[in-house]
JSON list of C-alpha atoms and ligand atoms in Angstrom, two decimals:
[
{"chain": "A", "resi": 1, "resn": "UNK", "atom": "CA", "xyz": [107.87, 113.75, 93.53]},
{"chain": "A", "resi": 2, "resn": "UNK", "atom": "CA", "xyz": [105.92, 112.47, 90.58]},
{"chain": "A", "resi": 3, "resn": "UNK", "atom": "CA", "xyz": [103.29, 109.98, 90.19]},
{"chain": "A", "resi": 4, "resn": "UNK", "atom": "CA", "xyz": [102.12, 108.18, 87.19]},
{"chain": "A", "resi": 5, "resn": "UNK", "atom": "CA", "xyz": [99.22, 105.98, 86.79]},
{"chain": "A", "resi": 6, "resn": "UNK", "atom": "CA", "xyz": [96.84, 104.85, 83.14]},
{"chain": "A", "resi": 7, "resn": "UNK", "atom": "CA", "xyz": [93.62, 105.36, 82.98]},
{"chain": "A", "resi": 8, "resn": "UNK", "atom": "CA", "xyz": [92.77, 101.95, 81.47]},
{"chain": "A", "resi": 9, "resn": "UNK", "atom": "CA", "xyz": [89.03, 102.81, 80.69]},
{"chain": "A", "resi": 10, "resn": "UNK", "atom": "CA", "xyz": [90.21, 105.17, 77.93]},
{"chain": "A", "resi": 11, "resn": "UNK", "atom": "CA", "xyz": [93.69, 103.63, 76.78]},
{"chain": "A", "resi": 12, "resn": "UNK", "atom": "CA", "xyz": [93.90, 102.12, 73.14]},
{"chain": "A", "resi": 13, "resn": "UNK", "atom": "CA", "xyz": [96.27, 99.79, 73.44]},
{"chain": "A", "resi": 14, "resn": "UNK", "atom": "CA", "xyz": [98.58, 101.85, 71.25]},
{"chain": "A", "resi": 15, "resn": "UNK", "atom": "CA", "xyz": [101.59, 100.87, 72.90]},
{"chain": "A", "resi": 16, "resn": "UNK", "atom": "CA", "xyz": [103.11, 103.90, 72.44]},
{"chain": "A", "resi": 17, "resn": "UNK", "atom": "CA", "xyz": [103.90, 104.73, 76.31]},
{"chain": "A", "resi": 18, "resn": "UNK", "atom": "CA", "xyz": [105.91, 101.45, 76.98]},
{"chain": "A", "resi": 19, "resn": "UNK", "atom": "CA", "xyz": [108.29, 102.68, 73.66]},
{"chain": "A", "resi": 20, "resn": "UNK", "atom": "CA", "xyz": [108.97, 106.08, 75.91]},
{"chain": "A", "resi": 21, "resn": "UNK", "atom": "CA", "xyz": [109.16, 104.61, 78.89]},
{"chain": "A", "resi": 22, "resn": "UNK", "atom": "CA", "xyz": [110.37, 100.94, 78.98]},
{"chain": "A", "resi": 23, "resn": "UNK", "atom": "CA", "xyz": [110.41, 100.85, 83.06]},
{"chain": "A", "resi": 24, "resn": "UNK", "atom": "CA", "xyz": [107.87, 102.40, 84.21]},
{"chain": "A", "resi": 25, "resn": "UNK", "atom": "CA", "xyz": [104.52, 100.70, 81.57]},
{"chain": "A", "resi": 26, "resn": "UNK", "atom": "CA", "xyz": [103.88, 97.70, 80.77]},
{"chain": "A", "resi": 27, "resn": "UNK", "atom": "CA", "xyz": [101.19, 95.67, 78.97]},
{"chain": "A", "resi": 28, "resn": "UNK", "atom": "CA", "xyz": [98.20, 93.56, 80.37]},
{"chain": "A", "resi": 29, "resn": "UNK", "atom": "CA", "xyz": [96.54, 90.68, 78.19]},
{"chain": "A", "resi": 30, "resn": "UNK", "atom": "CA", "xyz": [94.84, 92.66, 76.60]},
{"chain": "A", "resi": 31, "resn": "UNK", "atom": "CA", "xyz": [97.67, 94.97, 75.56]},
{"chain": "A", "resi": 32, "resn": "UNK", "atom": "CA", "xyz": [96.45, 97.80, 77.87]},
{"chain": "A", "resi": 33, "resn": "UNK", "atom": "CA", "xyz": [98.90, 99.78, 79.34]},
{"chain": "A", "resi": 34, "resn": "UNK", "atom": "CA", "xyz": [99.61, 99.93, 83.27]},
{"chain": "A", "resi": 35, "resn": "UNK", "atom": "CA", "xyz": [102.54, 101.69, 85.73]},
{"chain": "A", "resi": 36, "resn": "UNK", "atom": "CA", "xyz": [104.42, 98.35, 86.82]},
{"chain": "A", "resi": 37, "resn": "UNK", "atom": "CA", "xyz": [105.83, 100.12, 89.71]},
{"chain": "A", "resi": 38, "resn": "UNK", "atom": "CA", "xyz": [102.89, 99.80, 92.05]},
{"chain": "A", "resi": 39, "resn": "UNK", "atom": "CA", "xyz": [100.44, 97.68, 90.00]},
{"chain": "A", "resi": 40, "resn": "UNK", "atom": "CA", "xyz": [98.91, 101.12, 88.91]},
{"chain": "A", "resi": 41, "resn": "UNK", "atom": "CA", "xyz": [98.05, 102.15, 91.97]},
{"chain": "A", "resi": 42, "resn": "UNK", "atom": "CA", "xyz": [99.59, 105.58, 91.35]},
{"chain": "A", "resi": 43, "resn": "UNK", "atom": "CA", "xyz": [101.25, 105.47, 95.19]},
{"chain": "A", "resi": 44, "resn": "UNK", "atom": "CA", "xyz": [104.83, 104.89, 94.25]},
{"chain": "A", "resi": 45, "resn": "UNK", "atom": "CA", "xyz": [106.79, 107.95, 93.38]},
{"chain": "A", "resi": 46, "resn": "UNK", "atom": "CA", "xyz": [108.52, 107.63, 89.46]},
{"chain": "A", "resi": 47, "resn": "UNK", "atom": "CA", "xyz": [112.37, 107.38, 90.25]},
{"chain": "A", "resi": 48, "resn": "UNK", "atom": "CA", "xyz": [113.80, 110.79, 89.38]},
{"chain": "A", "resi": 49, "resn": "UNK", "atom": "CA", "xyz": [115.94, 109.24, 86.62]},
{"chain": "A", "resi": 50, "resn": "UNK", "atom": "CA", "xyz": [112.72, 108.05, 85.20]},
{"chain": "A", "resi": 51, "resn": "UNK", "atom": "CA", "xyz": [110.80, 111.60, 85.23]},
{"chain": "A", "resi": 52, "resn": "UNK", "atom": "CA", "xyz": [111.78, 112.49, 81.66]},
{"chain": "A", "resi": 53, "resn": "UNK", "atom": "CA", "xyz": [110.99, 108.99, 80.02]},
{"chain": "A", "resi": 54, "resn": "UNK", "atom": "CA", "xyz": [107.27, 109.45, 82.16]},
{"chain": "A", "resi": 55, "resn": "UNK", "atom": "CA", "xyz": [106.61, 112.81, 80.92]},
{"chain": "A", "resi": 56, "resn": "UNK", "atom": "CA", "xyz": [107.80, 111.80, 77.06]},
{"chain": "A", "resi": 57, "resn": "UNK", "atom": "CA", "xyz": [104.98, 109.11, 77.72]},
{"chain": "A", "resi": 58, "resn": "UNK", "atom": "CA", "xyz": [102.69, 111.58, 79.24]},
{"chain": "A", "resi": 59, "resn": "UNK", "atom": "CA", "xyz": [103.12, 113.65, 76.17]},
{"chain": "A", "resi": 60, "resn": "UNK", "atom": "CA", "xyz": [103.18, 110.93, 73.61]},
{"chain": "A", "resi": 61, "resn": "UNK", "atom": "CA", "xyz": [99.65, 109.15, 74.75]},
{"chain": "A", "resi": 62, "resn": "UNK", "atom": "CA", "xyz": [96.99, 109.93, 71.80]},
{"chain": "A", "resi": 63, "resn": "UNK", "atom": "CA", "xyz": [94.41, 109.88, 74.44]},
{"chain": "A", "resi": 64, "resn": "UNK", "atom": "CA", "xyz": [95.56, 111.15, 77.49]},
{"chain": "A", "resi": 65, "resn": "UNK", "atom": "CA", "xyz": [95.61, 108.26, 79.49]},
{"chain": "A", "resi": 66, "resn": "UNK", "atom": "CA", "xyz": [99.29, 108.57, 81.09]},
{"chain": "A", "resi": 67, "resn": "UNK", "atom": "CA", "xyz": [98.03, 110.77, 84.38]},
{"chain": "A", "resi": 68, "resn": "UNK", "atom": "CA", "xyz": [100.66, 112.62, 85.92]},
{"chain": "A", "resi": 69, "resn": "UNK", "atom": "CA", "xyz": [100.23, 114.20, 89.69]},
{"chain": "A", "resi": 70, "resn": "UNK", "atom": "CA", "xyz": [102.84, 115.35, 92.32]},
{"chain": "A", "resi": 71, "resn": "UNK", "atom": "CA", "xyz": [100.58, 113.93, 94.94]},
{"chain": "A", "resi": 72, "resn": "UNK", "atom": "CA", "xyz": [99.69, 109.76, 95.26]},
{"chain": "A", "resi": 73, "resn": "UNK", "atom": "CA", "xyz": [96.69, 109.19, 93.05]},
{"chain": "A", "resi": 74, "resn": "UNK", "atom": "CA", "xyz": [95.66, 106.21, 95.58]},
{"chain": "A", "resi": 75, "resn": "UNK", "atom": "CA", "xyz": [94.50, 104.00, 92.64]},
{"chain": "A", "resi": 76, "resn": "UNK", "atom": "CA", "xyz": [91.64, 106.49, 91.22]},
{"chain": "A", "resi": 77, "resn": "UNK", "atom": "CA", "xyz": [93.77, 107.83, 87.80]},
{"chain": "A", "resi": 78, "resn": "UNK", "atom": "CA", "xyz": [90.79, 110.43, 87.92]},
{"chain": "A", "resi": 79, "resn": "UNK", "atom": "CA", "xyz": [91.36, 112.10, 91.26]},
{"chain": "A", "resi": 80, "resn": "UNK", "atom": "CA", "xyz": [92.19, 115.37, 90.25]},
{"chain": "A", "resi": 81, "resn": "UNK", "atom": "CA", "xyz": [89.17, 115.36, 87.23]},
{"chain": "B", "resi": 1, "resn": "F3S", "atom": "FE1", "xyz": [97.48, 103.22, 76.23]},
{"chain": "B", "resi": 1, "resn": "F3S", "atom": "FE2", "xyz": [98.27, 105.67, 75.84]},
{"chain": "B", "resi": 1, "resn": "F3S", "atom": "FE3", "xyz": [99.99, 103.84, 76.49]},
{"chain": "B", "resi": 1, "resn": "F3S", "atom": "S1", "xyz": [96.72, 104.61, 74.69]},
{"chain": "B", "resi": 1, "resn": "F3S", "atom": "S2", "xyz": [99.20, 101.96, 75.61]},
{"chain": "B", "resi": 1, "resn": "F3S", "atom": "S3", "xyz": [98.32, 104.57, 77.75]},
{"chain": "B", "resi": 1, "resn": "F3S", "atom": "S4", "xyz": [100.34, 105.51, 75.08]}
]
């Protein structure tokens, strides 16, 4: 499995990720970026037809704040840093 969560401290509000991956991000208030399937908790597995459109996000983020794990990040988008 995959899980996705943003690291909101460092994201710019560039809006990129939501472009690659309509389903999965979405935008706060403040235009910050967060994974809509578990109120970026990181605990609910991406849906496998989803995987590509996460790791096009993952990829497309100018500063790294799309974290990517194969184990639940339990809402800390730092765990494995
Ligand atoms: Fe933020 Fe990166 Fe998305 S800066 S809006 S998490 S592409």
């Amino acid at each position: 499995p995959l899980y996705t969560i943003v690291d909101k401290e460092t994201c710019i509000a560039c809006g990129a990720c939501g472009a690659s991956a309509p389903d999965i991000f979405d935008y706060d208030d403040e235009g910050l970026s967060f994974c809509q399937l578990d109120k970026n908790q990181g605990i609910e597995a991406v849906p496998d037809n989803m995987e590509d459109d996460v790791l096009d996000a993952y990829e497309g983020c100018p500063t790294d704040s799309i974290k990517l794990s194969k184990t639940s990040f339990n809402g800390n988008p730092l765990k494995d840093e």
